[in-house]
Short mmCIF file of N, CA and C in Angstrom, two decimals:
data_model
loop_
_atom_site.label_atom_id
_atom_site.label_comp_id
_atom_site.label_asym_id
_atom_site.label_seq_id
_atom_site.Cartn_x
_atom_site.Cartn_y
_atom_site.Cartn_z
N UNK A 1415 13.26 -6.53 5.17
CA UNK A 1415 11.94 -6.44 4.60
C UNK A 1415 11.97 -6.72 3.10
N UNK A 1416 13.13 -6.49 2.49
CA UNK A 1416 13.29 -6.36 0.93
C UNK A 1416 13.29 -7.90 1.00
N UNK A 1417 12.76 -8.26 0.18
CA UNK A 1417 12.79 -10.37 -0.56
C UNK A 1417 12.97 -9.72 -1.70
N UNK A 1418 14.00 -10.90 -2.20
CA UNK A 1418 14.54 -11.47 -3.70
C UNK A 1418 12.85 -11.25 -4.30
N UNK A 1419 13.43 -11.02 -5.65
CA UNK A 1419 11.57 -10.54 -6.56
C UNK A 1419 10.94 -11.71 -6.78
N UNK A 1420 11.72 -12.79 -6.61
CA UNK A 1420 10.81 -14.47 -6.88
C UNK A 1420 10.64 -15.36 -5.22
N UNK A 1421 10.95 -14.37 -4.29
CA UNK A 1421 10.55 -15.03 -3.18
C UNK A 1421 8.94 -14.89 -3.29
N UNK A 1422 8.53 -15.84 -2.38
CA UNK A 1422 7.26 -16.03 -2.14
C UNK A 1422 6.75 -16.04 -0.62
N UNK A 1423 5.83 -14.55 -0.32
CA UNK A 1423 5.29 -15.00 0.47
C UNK A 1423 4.31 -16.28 1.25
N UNK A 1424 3.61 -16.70 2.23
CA UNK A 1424 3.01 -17.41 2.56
C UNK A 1424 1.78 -16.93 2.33
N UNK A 1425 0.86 -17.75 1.15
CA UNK A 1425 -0.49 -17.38 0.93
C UNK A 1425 -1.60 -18.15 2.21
N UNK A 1426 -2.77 -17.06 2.25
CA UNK A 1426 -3.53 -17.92 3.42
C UNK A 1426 -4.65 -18.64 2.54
N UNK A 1427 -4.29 -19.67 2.67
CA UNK A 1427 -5.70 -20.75 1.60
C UNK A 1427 -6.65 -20.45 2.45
N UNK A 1428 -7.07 -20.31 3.50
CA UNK A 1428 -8.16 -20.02 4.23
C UNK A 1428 -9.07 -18.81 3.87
N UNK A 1429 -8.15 -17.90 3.32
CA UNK A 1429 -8.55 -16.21 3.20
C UNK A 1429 -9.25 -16.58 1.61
N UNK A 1430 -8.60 -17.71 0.80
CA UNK A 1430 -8.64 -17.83 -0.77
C UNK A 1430 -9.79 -19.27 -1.02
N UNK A 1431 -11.36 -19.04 -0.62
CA UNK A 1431 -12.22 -20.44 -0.49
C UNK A 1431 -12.07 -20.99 -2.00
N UNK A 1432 -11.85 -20.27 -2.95
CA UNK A 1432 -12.20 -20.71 -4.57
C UNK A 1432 -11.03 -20.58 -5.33
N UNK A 1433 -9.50 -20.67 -4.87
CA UNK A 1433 -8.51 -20.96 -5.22
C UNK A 1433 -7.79 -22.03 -4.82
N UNK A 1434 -7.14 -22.25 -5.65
CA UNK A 1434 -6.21 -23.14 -6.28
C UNK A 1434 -5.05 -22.54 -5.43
N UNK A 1435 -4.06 -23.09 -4.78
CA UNK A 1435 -2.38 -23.02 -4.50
C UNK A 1435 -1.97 -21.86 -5.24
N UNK A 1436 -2.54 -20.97 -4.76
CA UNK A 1436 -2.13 -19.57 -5.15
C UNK A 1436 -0.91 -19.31 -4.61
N UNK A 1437 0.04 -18.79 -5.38
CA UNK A 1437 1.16 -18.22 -4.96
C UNK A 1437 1.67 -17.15 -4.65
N UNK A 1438 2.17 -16.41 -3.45
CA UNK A 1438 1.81 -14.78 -3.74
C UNK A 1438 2.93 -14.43 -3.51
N UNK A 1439 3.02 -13.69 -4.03
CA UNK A 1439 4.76 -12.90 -4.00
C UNK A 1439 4.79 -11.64 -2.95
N UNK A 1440 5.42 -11.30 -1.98
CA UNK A 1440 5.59 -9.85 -1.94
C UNK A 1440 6.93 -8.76 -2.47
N UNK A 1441 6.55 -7.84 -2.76
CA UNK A 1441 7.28 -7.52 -3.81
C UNK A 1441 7.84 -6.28 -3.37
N UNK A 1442 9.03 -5.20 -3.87
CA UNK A 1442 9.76 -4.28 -3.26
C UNK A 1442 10.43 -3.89 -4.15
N UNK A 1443 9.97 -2.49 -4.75
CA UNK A 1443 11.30 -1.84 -5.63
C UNK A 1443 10.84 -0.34 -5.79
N UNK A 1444 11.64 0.38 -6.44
CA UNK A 1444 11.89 1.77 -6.75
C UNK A 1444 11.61 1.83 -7.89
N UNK A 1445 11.03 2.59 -8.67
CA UNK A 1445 10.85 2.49 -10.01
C UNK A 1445 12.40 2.29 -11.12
N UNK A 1446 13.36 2.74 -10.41
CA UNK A 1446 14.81 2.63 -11.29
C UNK A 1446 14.81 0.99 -11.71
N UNK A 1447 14.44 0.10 -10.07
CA UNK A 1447 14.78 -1.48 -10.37
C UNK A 1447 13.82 -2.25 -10.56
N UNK A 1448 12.86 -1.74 -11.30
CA UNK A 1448 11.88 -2.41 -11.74
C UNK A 1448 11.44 -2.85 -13.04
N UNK A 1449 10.95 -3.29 -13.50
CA UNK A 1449 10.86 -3.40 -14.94
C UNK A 1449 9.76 -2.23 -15.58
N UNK A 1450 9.60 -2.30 -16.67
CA UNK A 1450 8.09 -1.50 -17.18
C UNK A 1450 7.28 -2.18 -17.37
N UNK A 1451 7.18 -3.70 -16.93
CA UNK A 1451 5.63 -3.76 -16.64
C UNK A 1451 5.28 -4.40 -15.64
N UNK A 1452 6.10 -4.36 -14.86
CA UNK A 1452 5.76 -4.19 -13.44
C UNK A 1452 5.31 -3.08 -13.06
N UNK A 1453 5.85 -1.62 -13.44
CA UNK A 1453 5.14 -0.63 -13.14
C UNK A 1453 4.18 -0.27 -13.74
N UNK A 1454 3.73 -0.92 -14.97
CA UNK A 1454 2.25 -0.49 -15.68
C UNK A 1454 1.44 -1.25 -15.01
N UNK A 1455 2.06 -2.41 -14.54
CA UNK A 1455 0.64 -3.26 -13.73
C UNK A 1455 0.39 -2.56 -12.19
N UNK A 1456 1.35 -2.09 -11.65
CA UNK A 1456 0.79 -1.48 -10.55
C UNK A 1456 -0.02 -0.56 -10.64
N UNK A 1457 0.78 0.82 -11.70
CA UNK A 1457 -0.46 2.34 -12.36
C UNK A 1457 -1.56 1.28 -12.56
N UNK A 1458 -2.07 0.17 -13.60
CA UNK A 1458 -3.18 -0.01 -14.32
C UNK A 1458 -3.73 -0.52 -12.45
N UNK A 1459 -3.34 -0.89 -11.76
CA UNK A 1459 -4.30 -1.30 -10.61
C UNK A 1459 -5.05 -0.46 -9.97
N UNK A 1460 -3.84 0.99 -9.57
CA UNK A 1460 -3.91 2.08 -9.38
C UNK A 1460 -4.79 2.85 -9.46
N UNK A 1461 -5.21 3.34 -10.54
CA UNK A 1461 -6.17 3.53 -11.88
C UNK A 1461 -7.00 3.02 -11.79
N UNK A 1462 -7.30 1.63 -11.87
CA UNK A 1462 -8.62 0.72 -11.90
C UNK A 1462 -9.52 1.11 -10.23
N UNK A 1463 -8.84 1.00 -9.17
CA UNK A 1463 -9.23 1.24 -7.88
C UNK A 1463 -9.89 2.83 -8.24
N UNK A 1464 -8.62 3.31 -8.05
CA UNK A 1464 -8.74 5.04 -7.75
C UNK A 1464 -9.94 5.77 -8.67
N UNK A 1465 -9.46 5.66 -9.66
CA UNK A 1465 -10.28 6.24 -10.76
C UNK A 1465 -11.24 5.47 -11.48
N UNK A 1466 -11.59 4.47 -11.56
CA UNK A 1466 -12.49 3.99 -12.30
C UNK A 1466 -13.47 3.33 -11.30
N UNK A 1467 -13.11 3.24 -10.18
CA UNK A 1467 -13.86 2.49 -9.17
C UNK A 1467 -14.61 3.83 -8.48
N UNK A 1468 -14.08 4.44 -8.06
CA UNK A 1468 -13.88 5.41 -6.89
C UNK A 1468 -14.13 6.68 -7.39
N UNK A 1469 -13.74 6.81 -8.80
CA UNK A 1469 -14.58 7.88 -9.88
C UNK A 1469 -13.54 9.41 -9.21
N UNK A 1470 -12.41 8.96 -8.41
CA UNK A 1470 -11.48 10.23 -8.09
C UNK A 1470 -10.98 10.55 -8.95
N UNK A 1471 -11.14 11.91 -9.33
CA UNK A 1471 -10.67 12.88 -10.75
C UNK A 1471 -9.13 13.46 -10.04
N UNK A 1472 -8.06 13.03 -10.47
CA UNK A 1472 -6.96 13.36 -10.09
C UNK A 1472 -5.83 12.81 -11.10
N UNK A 1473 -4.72 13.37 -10.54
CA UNK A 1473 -3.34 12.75 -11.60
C UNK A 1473 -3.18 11.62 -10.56
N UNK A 1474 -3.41 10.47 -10.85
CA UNK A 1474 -2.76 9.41 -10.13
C UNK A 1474 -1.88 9.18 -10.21
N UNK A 1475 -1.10 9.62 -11.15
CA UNK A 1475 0.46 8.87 -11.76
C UNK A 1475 1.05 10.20 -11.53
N UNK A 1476 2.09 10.22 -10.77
CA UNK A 1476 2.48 11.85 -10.48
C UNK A 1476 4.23 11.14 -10.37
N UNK A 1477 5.23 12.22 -10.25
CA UNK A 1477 6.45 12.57 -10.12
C UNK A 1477 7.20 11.46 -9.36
N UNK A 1478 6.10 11.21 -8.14
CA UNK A 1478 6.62 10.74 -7.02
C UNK A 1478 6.50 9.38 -7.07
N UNK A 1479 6.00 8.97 -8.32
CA UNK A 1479 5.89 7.32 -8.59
C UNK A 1479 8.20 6.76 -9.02
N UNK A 1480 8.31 7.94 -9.65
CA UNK A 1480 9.68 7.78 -10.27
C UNK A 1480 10.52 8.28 -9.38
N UNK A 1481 10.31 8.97 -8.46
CA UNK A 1481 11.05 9.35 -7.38
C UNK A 1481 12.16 8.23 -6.83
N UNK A 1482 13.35 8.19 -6.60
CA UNK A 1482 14.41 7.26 -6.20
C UNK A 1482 14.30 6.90 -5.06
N UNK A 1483 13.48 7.96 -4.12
CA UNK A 1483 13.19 7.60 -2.49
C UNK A 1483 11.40 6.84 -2.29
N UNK A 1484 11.08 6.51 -3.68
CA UNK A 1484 9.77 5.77 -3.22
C UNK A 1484 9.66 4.29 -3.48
N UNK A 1485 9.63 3.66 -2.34
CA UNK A 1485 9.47 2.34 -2.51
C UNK A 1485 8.20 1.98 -2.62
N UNK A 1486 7.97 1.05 -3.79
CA UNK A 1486 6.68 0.79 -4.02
C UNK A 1486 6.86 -0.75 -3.49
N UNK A 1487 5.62 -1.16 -2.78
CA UNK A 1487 5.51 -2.58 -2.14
C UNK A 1487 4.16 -2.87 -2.68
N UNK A 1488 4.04 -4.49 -3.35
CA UNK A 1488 2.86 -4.83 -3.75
C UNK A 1488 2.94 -6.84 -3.72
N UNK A 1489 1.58 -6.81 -3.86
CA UNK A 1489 1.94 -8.80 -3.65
C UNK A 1489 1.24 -8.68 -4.93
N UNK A 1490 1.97 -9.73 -5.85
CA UNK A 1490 1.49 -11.00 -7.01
C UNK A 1490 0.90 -11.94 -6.71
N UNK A 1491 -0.23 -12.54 -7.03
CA UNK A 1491 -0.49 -13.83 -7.04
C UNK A 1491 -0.65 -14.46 -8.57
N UNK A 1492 -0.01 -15.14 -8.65
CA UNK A 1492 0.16 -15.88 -10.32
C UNK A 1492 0.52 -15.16 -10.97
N UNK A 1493 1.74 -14.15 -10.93
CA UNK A 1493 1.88 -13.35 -12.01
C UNK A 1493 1.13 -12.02 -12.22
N UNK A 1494 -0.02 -11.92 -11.57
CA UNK A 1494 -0.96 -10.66 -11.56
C UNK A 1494 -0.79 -10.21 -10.37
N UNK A 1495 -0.48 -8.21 -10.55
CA UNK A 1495 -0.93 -7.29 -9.30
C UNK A 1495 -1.98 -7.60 -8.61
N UNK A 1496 -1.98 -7.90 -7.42
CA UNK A 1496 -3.25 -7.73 -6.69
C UNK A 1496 -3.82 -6.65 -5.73
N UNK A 1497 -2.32 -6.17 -5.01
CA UNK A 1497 -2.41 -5.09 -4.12
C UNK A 1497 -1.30 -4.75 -4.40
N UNK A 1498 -1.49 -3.16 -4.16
CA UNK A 1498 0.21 -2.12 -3.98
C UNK A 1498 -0.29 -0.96 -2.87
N UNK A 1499 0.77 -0.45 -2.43
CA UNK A 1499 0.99 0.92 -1.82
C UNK A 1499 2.41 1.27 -2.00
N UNK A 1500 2.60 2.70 -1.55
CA UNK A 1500 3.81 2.90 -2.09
C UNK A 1500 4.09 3.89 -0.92
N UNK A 1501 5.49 4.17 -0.37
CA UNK A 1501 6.28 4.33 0.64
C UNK A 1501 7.10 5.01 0.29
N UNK A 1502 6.78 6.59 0.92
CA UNK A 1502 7.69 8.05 0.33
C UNK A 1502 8.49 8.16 1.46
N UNK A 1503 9.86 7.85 0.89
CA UNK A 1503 10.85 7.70 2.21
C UNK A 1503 11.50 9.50 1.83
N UNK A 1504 11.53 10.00 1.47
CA UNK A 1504 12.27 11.60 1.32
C UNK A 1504 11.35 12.37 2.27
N UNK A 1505 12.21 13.16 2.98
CA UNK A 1505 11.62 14.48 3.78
C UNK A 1505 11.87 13.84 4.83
N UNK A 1506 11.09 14.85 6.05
CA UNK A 1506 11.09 14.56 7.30
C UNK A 1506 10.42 13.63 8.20
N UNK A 1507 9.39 12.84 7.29
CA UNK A 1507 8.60 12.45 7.88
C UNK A 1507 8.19 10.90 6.44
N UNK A 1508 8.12 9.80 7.07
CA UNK A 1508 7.40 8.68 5.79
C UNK A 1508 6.48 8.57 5.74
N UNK A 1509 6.21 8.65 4.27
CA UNK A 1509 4.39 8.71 4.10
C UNK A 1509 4.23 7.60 3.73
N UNK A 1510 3.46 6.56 3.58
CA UNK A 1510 2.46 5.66 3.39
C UNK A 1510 1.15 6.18 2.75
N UNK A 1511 0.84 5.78 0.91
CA UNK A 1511 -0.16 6.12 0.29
C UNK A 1511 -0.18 5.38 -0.64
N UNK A 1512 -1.10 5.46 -1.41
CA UNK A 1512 -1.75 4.65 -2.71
C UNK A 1512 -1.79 3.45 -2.21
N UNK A 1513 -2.71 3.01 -1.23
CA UNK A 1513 -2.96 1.66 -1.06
C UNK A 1513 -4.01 1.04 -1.48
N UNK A 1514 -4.06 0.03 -2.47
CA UNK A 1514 -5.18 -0.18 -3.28
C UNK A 1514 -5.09 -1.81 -3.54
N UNK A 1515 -6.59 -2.10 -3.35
CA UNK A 1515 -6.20 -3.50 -3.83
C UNK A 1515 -7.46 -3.98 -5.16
N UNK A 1516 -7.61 -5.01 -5.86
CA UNK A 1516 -8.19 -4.86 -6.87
C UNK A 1516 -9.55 -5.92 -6.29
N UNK A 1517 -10.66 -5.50 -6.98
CA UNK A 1517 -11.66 -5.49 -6.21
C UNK A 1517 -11.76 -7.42 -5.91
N UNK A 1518 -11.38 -7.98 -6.80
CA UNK A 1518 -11.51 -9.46 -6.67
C UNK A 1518 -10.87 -10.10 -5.50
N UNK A 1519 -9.78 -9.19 -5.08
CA UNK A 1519 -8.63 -9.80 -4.24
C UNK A 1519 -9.02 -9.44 -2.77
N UNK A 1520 -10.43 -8.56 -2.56
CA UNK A 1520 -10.32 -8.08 -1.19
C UNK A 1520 -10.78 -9.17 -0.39
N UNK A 1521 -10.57 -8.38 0.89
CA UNK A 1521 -10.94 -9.26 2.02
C UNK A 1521 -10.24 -10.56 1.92
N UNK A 1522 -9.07 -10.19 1.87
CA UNK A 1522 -7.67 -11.78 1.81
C UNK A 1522 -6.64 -11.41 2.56
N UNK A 1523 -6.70 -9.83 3.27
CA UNK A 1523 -5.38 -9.38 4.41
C UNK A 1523 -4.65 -8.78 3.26
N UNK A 1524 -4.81 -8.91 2.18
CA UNK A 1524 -3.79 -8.18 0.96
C UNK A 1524 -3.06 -6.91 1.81
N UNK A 1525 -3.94 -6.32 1.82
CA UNK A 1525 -3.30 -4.67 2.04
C UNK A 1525 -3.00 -4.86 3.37
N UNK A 1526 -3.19 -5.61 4.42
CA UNK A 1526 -3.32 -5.64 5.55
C UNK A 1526 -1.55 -6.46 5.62
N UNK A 1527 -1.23 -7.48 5.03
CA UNK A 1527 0.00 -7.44 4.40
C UNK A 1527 1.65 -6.48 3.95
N UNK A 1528 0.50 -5.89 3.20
CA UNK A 1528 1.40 -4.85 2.79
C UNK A 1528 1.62 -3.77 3.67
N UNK A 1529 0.64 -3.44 4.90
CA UNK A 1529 0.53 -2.27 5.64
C UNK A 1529 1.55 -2.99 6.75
N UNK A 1530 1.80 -4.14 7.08
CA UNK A 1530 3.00 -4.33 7.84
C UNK A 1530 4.01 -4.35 7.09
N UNK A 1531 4.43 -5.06 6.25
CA UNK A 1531 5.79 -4.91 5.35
C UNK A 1531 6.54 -3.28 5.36
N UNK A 1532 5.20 -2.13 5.11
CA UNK A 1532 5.62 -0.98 4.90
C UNK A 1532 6.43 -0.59 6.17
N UNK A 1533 5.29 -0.73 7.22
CA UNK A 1533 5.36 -0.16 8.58
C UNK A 1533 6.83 -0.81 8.94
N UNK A 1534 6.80 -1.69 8.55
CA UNK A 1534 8.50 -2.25 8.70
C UNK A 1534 9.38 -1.82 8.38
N UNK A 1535 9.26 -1.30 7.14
CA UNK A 1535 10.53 -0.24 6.51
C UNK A 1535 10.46 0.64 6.88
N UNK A 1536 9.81 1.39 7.16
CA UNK A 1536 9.38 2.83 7.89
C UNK A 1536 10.00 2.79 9.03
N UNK A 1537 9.74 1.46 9.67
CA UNK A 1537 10.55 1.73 11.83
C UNK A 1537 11.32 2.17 11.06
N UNK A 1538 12.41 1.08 10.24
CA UNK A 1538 14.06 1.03 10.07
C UNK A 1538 14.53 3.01 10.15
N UNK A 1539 13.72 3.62 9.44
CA UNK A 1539 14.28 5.21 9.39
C UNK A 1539 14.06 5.57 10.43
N UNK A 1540 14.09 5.35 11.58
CA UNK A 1540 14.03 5.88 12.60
C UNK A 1540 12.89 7.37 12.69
N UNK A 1541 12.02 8.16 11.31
CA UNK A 1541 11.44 9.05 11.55
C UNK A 1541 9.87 8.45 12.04
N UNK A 1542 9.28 9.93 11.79
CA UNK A 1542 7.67 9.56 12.29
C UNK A 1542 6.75 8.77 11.02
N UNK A 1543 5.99 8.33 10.98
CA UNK A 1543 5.27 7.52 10.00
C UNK A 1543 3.90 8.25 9.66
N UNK A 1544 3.15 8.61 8.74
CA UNK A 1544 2.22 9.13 8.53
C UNK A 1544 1.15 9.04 7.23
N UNK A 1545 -0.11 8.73 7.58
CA UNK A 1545 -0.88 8.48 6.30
C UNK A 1545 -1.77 9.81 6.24
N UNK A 1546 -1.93 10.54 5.04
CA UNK A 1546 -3.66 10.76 4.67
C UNK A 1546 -4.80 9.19 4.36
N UNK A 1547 -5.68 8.94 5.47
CA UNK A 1547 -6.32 8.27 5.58
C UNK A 1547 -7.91 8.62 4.91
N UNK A 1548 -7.94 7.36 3.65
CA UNK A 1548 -9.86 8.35 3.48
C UNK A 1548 -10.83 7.65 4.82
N UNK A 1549 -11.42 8.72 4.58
CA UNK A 1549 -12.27 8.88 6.50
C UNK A 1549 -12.73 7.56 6.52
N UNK A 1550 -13.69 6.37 5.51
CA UNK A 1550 -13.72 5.73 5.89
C UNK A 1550 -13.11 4.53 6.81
N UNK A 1551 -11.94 4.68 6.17
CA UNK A 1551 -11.29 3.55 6.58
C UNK A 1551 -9.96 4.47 7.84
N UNK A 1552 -10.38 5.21 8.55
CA UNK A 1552 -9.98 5.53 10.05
C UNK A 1552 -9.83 4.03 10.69
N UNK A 1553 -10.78 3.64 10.48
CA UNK A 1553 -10.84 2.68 12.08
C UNK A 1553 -9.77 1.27 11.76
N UNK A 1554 -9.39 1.13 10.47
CA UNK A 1554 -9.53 0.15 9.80
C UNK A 1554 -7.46 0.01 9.65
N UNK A 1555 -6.81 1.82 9.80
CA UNK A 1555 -5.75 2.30 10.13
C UNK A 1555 -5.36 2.40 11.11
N UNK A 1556 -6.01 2.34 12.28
CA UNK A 1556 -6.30 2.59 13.71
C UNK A 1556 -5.56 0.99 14.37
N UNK A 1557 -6.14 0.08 13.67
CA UNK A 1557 -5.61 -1.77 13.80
C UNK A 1557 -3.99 -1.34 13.99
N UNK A 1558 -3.57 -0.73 13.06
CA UNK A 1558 -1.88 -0.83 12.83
C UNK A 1558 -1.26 0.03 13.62
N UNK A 1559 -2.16 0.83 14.31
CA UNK A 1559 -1.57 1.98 15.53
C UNK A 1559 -1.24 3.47 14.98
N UNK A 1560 -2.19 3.41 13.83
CA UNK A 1560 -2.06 4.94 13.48
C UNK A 1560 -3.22 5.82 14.61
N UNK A 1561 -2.68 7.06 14.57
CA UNK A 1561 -4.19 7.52 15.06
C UNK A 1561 -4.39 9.33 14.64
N UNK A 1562 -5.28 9.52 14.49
CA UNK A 1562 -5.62 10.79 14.04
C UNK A 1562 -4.86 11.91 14.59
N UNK A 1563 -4.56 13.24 14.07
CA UNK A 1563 -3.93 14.06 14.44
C UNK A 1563 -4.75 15.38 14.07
N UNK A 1564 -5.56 15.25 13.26
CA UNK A 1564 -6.50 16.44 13.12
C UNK A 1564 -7.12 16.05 12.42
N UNK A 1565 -8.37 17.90 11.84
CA UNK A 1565 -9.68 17.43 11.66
C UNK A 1565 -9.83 16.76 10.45
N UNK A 1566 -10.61 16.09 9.33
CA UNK A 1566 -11.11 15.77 8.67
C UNK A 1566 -10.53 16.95 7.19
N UNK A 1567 -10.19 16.73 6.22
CA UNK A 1567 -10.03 17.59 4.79
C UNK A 1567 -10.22 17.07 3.92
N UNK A 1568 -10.59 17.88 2.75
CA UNK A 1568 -11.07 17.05 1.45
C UNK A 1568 -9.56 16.71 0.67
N UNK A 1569 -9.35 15.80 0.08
CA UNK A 1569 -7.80 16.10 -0.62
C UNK A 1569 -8.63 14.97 -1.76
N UNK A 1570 -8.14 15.87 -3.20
CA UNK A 1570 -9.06 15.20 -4.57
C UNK A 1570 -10.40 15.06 -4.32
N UNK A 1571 -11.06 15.98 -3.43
CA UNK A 1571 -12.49 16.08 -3.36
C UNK A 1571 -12.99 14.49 -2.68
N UNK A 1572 -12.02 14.11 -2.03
CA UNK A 1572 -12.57 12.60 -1.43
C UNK A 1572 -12.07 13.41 0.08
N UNK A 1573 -13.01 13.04 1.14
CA UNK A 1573 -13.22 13.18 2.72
C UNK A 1573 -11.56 12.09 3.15
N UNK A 1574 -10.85 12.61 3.90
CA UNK A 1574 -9.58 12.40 4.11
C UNK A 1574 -9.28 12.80 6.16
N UNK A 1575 -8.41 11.66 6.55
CA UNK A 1575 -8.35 12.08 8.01
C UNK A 1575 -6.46 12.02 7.74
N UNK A 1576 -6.18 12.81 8.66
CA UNK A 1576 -4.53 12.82 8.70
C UNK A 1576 -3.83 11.73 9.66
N UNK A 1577 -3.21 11.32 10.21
CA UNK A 1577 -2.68 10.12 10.82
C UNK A 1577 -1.48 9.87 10.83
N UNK A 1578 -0.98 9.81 12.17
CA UNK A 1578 0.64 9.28 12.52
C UNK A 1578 0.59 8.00 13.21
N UNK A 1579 1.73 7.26 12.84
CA UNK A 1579 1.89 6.03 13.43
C UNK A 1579 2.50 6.20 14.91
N UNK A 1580 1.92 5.85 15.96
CA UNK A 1580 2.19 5.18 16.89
C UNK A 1580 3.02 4.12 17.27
N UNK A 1581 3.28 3.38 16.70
CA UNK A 1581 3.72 1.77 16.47
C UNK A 1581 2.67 0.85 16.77
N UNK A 1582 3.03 -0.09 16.56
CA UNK A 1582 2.73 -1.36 17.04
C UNK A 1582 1.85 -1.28 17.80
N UNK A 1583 0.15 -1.48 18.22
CA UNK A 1583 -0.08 -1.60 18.88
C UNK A 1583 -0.22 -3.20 19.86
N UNK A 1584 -0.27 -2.89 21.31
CA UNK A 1584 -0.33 -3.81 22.01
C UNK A 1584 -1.04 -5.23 21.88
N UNK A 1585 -0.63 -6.46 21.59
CA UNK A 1585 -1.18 -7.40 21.20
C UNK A 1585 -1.20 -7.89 19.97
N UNK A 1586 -0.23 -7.26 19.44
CA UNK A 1586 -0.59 -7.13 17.45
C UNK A 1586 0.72 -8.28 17.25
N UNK A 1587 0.54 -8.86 15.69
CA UNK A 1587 1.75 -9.53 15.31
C UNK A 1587 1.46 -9.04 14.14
N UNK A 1588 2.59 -8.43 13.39
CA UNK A 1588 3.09 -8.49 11.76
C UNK A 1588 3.21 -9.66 11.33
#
């Protein structure tokens, strides 16, 4: 799942009507092997989504960004963040969170991208896979074979569903 940091994924010109031979990278590191501004461009995306979009009053930038067991996965196109999430491999269980993409870039499979790449690293540990999902987008987590495990909670005062991966569902291609 890990690519060299100048590999290039396959961009979909179809998904991109008003671009140019966009180039998109997907990308894979720990905060140790990363640079610092690679990781300010992911926080500033972070940030821009979470909090300035979304108006969620929280520490976005927490412990677990520097953590040695979190792989952060995100695609470039031209040099600019477009989408990240980040992949808490410590404990018993892998979480899958902060998935954000920046508002220009949606509706291009960005995150939809990145939500297989993750789910990929995740089989490899052989544990269970698990998101806090915000409620909207249940159905939208549901595609990748997550599925609910209980009721509905607020977490940062945003409406939140809990969710374990299933795998793969039937008919699907990464």
């Amino acid at each position: 799942m890990t690519q060299p940091p100048h590999q290039a994924a396959q961009a979909n010109p179809a998904a991109e009507p008003n671009s140019h031979a966009t180039e998109l990278q997907l990308r894979s590191s720990t905060a140790q092997h990363m640079t610092g501004v690679e990781m300010q461009k992911i926080l500033q995306l972070r940030v821009t989504v979470f909090v300035a979009e979304q108006q969620i009053i929280c520490e976005e930038i927490d412990h677990l960004d520097r953590a040695e067991t979190t792989q952060h996965i995100w695609l470039e196109a031209n040099g600019q963040v477009v989408s990240v999430l980040r992949l808490l491999l410590d404990g018993p269980v892998v979480r899958i969170g902060r998935v954000a993409t920046g508002a220009e870039h949606r509706r291009r499979g960005y995150s939809q991208q990145l939500m297989w790449a993750a789910l990929e690293r995740a089989e490899e540990t052989g544990r269970p896979v698990e998101i806090h999902a915000q409620a909207y987008l249940e159905d939208w987590y549901a595609k990748f074979g997550f599925q609910r495990t209980g009721p509905n909670f607020l977490e940062e005062g945003v409406d939140h569903v809990p969710m374990l991966w299933a795998g793969k569902p039937k008919g699907t291609s990464a």
